[in-house]
Tab-separated table of N, CA and C in Angstrom:
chain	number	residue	atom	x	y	z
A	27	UNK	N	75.082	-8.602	-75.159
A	27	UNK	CA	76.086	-9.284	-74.366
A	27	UNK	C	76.006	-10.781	-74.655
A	28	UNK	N	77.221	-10.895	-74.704
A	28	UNK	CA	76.936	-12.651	-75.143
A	28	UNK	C	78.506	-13.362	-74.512
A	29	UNK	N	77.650	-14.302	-74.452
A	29	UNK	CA	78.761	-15.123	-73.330
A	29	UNK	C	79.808	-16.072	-74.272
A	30	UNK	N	81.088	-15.933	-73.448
A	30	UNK	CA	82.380	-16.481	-74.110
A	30	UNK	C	81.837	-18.457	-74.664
A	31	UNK	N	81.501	-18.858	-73.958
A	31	UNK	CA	80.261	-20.755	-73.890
A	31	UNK	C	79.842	-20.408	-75.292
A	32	UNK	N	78.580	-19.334	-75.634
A	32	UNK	CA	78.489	-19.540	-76.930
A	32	UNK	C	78.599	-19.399	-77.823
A	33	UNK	N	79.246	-21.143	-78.536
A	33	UNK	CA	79.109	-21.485	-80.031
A	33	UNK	C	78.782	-20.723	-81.020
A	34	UNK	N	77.171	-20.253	-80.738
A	34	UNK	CA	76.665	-20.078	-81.886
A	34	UNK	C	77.175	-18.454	-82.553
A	35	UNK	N	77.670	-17.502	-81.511
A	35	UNK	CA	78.340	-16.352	-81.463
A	35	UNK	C	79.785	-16.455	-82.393
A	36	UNK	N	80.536	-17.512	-82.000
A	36	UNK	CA	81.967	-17.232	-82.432
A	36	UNK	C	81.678	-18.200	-83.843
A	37	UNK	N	80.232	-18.764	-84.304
A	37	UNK	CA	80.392	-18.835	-85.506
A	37	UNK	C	80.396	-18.223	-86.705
A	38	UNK	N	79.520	-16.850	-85.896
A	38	UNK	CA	79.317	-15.534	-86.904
A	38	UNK	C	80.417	-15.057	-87.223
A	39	UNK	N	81.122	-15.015	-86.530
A	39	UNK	CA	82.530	-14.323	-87.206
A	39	UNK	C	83.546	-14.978	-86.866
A	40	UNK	N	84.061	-15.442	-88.264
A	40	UNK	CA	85.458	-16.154	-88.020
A	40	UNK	C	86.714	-15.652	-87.830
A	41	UNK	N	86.643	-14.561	-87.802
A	41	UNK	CA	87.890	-14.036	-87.344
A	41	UNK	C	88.179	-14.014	-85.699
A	42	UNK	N	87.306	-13.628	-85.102
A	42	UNK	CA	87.059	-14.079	-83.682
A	42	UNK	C	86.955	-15.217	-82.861
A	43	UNK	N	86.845	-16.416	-83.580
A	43	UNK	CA	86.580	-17.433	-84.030
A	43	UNK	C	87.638	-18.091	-82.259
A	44	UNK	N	89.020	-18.026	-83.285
A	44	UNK	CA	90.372	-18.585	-82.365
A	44	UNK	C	90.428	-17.994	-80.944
A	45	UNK	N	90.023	-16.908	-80.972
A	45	UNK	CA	90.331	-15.748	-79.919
A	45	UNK	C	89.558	-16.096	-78.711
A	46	UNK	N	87.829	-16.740	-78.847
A	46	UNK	CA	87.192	-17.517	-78.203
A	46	UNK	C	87.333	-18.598	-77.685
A	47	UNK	N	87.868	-19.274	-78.449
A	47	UNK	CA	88.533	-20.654	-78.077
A	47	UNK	C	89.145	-20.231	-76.849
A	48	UNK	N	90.238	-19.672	-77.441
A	48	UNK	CA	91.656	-19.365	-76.276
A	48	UNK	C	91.148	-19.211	-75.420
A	49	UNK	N	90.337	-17.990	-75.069
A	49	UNK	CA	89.462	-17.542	-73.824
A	49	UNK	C	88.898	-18.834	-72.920
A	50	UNK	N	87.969	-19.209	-74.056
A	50	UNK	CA	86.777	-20.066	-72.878
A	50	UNK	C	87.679	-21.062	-72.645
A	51	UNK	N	89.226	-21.475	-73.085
A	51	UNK	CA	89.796	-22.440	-72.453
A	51	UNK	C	90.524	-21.855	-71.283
A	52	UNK	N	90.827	-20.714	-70.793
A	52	UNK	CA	91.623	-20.305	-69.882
A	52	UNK	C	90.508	-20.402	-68.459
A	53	UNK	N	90.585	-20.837	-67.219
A	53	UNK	CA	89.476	-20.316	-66.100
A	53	UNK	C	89.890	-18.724	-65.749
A	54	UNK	N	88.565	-18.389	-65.571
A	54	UNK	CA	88.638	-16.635	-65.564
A	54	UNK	C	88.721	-16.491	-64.230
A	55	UNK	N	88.361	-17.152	-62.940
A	55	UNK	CA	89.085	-17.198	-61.566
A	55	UNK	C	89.251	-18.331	-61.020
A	56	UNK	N	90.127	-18.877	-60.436
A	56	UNK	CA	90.128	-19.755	-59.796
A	56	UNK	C	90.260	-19.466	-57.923
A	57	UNK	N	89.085	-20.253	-57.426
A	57	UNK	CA	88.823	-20.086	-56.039
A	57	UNK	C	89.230	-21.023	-55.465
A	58	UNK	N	89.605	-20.936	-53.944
A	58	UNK	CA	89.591	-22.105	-53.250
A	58	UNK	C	89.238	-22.023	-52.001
A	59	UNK	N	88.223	-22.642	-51.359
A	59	UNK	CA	87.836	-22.664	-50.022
A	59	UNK	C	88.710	-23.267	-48.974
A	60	UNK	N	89.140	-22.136	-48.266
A	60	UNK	CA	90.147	-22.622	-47.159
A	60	UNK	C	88.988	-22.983	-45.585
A	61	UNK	N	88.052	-22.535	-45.181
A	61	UNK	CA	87.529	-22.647	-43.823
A	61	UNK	C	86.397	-21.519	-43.793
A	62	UNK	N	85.990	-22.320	-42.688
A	62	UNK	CA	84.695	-21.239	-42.716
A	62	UNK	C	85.386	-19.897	-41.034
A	63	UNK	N	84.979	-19.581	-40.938
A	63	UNK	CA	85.720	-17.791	-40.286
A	63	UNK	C	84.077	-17.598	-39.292
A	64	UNK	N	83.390	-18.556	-39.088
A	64	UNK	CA	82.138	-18.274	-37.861
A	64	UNK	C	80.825	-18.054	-38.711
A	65	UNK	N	80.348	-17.834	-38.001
A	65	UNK	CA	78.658	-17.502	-38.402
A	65	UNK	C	79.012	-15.666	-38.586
A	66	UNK	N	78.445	-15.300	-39.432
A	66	UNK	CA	78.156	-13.937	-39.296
A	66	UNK	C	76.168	-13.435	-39.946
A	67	UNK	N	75.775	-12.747	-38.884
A	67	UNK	CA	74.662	-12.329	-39.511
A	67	UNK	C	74.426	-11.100	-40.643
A	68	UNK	N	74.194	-10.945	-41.515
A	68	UNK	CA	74.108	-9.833	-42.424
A	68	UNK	C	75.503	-8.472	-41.920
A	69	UNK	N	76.755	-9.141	-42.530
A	69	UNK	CA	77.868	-8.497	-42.326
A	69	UNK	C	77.399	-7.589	-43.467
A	70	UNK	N	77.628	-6.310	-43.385
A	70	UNK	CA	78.285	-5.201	-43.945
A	70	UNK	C	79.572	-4.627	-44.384
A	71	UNK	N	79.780	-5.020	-43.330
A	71	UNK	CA	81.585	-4.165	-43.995
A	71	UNK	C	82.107	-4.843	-43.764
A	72	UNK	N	83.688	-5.475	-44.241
A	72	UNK	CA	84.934	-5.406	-43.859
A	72	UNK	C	85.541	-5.038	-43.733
A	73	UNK	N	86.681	-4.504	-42.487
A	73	UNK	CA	87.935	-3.872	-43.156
A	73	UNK	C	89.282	-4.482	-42.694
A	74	UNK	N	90.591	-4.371	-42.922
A	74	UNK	CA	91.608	-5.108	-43.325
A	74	UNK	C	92.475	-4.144	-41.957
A	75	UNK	N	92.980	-5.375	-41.197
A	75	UNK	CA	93.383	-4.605	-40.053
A	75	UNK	C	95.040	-4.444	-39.927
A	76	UNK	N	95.513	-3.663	-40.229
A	76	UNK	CA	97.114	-3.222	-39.871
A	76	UNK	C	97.972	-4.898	-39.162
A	77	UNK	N	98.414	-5.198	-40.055
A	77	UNK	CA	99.418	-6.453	-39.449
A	77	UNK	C	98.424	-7.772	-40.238
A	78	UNK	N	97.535	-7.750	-40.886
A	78	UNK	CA	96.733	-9.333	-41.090
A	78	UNK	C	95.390	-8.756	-40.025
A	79	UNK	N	94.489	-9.581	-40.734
A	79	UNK	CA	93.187	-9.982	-40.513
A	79	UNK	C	92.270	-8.863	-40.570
A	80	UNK	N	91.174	-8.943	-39.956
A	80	UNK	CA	89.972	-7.916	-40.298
A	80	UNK	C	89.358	-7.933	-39.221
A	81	UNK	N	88.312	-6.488	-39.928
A	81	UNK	CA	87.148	-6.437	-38.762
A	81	UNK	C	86.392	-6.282	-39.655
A	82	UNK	N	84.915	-6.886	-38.784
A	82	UNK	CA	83.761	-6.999	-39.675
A	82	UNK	C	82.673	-6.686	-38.699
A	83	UNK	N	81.576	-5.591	-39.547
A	83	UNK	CA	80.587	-5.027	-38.700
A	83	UNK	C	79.479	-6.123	-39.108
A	84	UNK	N	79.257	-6.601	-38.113
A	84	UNK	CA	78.099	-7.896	-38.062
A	84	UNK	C	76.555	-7.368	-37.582
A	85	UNK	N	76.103	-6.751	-38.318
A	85	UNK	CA	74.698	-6.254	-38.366
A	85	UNK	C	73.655	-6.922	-37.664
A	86	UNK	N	73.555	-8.334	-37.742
A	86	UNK	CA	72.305	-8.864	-37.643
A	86	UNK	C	72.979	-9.543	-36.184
A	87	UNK	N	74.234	-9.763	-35.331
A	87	UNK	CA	74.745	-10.149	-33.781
A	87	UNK	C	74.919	-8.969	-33.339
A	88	UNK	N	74.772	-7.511	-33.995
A	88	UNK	CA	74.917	-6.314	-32.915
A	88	UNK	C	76.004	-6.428	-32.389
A	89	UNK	N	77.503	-6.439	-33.451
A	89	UNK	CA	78.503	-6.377	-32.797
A	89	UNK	C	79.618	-6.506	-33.943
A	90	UNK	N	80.863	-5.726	-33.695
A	90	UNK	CA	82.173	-6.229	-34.288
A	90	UNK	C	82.835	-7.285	-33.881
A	91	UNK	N	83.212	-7.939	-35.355
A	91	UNK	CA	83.890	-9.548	-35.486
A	91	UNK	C	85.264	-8.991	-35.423
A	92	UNK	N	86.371	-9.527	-35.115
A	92	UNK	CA	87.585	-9.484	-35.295
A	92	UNK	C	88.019	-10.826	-35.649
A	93	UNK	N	88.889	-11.073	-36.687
A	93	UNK	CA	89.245	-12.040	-37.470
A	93	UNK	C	90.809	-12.134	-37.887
A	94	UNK	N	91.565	-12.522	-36.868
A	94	UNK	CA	93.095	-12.906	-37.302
A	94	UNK	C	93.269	-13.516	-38.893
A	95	UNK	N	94.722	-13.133	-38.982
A	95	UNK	CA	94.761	-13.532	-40.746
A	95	UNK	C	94.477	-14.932	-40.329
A	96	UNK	N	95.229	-15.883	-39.463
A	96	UNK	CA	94.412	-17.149	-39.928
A	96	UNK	C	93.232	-17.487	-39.731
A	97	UNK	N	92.218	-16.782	-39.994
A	97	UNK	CA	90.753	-16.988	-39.699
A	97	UNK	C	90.435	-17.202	-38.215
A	98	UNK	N	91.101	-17.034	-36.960
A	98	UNK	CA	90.330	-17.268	-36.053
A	98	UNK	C	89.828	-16.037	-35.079
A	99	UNK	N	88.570	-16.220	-34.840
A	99	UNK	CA	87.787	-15.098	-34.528
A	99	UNK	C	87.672	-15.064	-32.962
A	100	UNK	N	87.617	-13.717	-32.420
A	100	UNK	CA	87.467	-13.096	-31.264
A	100	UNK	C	86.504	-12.111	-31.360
A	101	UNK	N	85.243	-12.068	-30.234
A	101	UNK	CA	84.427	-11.128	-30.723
A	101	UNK	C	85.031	-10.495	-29.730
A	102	UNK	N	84.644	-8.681	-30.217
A	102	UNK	CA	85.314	-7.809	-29.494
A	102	UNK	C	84.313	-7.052	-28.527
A	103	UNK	N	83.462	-6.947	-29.459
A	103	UNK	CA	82.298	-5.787	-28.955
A	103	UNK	C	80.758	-6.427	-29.007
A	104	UNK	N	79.848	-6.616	-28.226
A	104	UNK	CA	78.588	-7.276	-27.771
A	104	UNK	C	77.694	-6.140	-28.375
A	105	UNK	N	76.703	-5.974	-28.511
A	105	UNK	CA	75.526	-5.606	-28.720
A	105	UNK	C	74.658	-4.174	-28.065
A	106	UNK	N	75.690	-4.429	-26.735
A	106	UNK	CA	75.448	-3.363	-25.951
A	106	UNK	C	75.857	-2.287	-25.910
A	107	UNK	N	77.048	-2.355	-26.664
A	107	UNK	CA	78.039	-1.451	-27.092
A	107	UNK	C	78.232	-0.976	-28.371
A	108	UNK	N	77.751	-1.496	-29.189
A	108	UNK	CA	77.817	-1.406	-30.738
A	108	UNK	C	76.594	-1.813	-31.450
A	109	UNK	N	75.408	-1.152	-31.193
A	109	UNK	CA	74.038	-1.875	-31.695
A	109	UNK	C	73.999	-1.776	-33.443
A	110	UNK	N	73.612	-2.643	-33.936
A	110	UNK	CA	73.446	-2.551	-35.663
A	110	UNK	C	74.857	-2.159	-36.503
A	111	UNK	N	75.841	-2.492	-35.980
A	111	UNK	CA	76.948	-1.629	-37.126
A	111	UNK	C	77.195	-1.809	-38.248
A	112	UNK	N	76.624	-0.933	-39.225
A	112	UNK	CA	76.733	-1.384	-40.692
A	112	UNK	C	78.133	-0.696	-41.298
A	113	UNK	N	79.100	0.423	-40.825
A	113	UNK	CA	80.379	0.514	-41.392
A	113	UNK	C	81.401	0.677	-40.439
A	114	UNK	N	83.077	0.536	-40.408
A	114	UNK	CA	83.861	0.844	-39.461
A	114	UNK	C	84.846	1.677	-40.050
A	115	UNK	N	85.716	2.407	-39.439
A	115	UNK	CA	86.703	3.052	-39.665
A	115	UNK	C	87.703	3.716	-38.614
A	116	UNK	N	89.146	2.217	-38.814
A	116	UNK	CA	89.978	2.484	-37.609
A	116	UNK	C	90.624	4.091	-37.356
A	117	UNK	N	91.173	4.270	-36.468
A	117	UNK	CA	91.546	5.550	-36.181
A	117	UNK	C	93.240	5.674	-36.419
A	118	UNK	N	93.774	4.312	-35.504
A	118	UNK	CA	95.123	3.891	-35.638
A	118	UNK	C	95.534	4.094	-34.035
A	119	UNK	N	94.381	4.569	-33.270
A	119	UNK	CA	95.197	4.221	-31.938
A	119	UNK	C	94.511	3.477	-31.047
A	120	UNK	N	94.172	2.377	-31.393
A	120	UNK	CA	93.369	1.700	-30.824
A	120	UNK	C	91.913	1.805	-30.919
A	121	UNK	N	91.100	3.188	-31.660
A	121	UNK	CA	89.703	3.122	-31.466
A	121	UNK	C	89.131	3.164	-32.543
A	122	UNK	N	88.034	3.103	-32.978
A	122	UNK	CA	87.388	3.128	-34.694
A	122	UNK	C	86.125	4.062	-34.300
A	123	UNK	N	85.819	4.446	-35.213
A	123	UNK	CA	84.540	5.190	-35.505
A	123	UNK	C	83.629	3.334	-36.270
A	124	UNK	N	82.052	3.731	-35.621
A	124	UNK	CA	81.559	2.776	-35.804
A	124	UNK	C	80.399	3.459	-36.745
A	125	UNK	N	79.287	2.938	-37.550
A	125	UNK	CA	77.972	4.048	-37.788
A	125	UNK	C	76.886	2.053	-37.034
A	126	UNK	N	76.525	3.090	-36.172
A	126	UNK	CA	74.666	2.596	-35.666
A	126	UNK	C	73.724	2.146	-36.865
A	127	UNK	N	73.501	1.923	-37.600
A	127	UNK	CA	72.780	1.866	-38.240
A	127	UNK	C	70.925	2.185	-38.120
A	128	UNK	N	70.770	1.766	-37.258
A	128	UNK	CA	69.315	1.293	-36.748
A	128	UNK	C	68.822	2.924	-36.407
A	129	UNK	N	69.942	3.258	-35.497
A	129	UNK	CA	70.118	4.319	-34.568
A	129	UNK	C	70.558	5.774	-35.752
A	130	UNK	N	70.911	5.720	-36.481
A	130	UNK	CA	71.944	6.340	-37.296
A	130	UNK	C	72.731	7.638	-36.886
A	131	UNK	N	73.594	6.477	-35.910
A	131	UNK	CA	74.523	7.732	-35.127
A	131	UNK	C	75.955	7.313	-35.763
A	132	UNK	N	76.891	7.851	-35.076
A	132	UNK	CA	78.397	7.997	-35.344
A	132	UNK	C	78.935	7.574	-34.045
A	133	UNK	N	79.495	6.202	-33.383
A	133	UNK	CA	80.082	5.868	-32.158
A	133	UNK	C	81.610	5.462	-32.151
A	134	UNK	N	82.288	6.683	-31.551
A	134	UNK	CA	83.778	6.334	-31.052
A	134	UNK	C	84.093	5.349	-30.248
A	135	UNK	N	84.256	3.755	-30.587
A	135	UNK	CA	84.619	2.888	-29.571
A	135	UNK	C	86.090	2.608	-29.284
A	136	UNK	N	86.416	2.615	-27.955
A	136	UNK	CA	88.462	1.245	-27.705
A	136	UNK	C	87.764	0.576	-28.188
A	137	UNK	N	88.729	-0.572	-28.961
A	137	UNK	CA	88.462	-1.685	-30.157
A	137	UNK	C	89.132	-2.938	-28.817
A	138	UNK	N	89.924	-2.286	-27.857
A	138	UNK	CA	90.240	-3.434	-26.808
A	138	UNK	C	89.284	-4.081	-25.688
A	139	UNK	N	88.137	-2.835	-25.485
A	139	UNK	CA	87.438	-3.102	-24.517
A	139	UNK	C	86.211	-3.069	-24.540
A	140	UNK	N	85.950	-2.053	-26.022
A	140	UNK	CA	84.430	-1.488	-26.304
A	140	UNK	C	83.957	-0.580	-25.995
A	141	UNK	N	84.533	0.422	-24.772
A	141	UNK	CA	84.154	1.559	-24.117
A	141	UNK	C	83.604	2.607	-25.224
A	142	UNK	N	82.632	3.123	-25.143
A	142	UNK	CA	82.175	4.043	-25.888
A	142	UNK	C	83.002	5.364	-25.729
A	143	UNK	N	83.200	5.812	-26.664
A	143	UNK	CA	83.894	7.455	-25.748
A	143	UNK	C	83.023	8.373	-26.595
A	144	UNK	N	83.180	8.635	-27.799
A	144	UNK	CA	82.304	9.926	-28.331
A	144	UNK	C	80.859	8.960	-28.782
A	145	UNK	N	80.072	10.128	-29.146
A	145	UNK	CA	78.723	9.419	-30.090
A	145	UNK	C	77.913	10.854	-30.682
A	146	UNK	N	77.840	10.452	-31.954
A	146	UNK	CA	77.251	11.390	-32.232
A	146	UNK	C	75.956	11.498	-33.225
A	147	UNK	N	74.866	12.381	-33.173
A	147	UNK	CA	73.541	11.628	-33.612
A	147	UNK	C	73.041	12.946	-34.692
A	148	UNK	N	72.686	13.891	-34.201
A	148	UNK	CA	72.231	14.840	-34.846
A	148	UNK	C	73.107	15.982	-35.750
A	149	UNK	N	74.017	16.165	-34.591
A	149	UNK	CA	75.274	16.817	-34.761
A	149	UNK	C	76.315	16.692	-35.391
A	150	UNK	N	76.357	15.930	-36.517
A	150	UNK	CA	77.212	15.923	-37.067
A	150	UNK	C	77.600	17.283	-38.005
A	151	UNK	N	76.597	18.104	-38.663
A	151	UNK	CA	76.548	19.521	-39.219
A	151	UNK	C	75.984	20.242	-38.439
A	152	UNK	N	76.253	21.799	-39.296
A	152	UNK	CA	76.199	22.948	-39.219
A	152	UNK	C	74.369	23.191	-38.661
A	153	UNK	N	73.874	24.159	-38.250
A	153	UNK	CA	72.911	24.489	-37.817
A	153	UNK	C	71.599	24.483	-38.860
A	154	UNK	N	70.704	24.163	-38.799
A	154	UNK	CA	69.585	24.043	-40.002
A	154	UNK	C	70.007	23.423	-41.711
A	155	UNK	N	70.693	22.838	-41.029
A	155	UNK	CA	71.296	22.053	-42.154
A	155	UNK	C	70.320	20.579	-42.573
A	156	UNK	N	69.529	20.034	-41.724
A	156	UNK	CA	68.716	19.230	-41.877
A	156	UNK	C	69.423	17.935	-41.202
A	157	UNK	N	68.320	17.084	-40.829
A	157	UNK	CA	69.162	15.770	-40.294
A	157	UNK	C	69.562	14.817	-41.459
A	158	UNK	N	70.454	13.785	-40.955
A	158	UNK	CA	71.644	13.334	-41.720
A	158	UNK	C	71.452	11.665	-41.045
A	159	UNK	N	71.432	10.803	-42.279
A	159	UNK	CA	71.552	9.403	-42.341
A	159	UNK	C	73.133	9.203	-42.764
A	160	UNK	N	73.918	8.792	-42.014
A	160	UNK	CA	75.584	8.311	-42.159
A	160	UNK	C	75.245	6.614	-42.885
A	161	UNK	N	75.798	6.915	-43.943
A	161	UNK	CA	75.738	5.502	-45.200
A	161	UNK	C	77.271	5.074	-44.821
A	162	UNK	N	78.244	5.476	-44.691
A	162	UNK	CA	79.558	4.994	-45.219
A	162	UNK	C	80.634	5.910	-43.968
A	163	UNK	N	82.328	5.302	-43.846
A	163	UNK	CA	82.824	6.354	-43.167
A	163	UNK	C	84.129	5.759	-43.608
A	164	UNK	N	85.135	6.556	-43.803
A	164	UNK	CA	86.531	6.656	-44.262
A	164	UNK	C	87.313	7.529	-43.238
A	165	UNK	N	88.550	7.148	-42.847
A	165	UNK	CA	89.366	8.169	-42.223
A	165	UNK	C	90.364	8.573	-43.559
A	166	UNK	N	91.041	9.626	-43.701
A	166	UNK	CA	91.606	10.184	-44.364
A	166	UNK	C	92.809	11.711	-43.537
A	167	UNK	N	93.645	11.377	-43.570
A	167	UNK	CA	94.339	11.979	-42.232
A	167	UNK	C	93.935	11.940	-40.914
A	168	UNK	N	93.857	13.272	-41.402
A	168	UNK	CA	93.220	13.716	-39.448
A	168	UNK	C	91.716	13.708	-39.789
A	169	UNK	N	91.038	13.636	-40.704
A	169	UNK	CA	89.718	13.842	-41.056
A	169	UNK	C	89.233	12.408	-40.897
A	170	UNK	N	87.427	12.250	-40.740
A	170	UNK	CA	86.748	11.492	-40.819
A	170	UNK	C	85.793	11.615	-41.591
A	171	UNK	N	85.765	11.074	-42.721
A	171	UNK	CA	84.509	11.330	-44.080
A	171	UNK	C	83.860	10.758	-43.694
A	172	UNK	N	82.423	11.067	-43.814
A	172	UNK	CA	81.281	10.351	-43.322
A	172	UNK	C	80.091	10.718	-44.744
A	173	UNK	N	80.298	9.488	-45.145
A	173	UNK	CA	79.108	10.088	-46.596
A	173	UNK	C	77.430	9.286	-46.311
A	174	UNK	N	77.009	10.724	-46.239
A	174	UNK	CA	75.574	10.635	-45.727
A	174	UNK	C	74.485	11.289	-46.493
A	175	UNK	N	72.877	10.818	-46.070
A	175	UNK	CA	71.806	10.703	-46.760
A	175	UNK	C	70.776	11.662	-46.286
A	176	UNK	N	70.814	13.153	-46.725
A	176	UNK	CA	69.460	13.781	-46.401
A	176	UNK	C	68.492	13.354	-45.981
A	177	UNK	N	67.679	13.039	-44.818
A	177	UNK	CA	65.778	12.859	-44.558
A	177	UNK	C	64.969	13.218	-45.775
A	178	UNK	N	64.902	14.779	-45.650
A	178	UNK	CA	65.008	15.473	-46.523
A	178	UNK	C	64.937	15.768	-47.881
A	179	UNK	N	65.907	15.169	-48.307
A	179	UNK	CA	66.727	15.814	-49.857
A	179	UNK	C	66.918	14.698	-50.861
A	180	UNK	N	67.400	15.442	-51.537
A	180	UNK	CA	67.686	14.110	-52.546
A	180	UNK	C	69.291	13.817	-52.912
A	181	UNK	N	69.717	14.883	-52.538
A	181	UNK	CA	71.296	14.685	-52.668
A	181	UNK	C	71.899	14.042	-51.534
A	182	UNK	N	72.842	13.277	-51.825
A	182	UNK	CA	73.515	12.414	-50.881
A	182	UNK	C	74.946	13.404	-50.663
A	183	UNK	N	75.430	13.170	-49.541
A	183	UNK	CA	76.697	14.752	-49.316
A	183	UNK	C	78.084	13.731	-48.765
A	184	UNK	N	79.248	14.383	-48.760
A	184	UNK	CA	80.337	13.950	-47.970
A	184	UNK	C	80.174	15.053	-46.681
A	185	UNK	N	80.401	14.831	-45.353
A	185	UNK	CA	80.828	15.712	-44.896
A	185	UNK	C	81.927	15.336	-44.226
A	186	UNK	N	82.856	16.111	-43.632
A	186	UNK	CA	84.449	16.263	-43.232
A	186	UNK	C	84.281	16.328	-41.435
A	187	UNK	N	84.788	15.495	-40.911
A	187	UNK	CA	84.463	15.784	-39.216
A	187	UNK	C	85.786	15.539	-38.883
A	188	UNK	N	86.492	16.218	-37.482
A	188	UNK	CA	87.316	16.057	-36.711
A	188	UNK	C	87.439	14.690	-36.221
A	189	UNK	N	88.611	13.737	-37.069
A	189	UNK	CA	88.800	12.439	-36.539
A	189	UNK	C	89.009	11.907	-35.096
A	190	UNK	N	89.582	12.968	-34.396
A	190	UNK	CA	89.379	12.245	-32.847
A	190	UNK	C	88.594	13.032	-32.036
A	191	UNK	N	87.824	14.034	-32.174
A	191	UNK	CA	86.622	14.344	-31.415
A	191	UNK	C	85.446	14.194	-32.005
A	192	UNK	N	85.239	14.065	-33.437
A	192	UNK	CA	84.287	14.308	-34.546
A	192	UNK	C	83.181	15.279	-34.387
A	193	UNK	N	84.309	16.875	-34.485
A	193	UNK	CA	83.654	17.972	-34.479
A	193	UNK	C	83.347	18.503	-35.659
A	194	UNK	N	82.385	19.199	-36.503
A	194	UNK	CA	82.281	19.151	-37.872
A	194	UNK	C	83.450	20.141	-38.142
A	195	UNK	N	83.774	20.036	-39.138
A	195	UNK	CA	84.881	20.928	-40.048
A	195	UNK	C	83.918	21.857	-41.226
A	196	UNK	N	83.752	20.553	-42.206
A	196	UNK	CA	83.238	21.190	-43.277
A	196	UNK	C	81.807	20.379	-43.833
C-alpha cells in the first residue's frame, strides 16, 4: 500500500505518473465543523430520527441523547430508565427497543417519557437454547432483529422477535 504523497512511488512508473498528480491535487474530503452537539460519554450508536435529527445511546451518562437537526439537545431518558445503552431501534410509534448493555437485556421504552413497558433478559429464545448477549438491534417490519453473542458458543446468531411485544418468532 502506498500512499497517493509519495513521490518516490509515481516515479517508478511513468505512466501513472499524471494520474497521481491529478489525484493528490484533488482533496479526498472536505470537512467542516459546524458546533459542538453536548458532551457525550462513550456514545455507541446513532440513529437518524424520522423528520431531522437523531438519537444517540450515550453509554458512559446512562441515557438516550436526542438531538434536533439543528444540533440542539434534549435529554430524554436518565439513567434510571435506560442503564448502559449501547444500541437503539425506533418502533415508529413513539417507543424504541433499547439493548442494556451492562445488564444485557432488551428494554421497550415511550421515547416521550421513558416509561419502561417490556424488558427482556433471558428470554429472548427458545428453551435450552443457551443464554444470549444482544450486540446490535434493527427493526425490519413487524420484526425486531436482535444480533446476538452465545456465553457459550462461538457462533454469533440473528434472532427474529415480535416487534411490539418481543416474543421470539424464530
Amino acid at each position: 500500500s502506498l500512499t497517493l504523497m509519495d513521490t518516490r512511488t509515481a516515479r517508478v512508473c511513468t505512466a501513472w505518473r499524471d494520474a497521481w498528480k491529478v489525484k493528490s491535487a484533488e482533496p479526498i474530503v472536505s470537512l467542516r465543523y459546524e458546533k459542538s452537539m453536548g458532551e457525550l460519554s462513550y456514545p455507541s450508536h446513532v440513529l437518524a430520527m424520522p423528520g431531522g435529527g437523531a438519537l444517540v445511546a450515550d453509554y458512559g451518562h446512562d441515557c438516550l441523547k436526542k438531538f434536533d437537526a439543528d444540533g440542539t439537545k434534549g435529554e430524554i431518558m436518565d439513567g434510571i430508565v435506560v442503564r448502559t445503552p449501547s444500541a437503539v431501534a425506533l418502533v415508529g410509534d413513539g417507543t424504541a427497543w433499547v439493548i442494556e448493555k451492562d445488564d444485557d437485556r432488551l428494554v421497550k421504552v415511550r421515547l416521550d417519557d421513558g416509561v419502561r413497558l417490556e424488558e427482556i433478559e433471558d428470554d429472548m429464545t427458545p428453551p435450552n437454547f443457551g443464554s444470549m448477549v444482544p450486540e446490535d438491534i434493527a427493526i425490519a417490519g413487524d420484526s425486531l432483529l436482535v444480533l446476538i453473542r452465545p456465553i457459550n458458543a462461538t457462533a454469533d446468531s440473528i434472532i427474529v422477535l415480535n416487534e411490539s411485544t418481543g416474543e421470539f418468532r424464530r
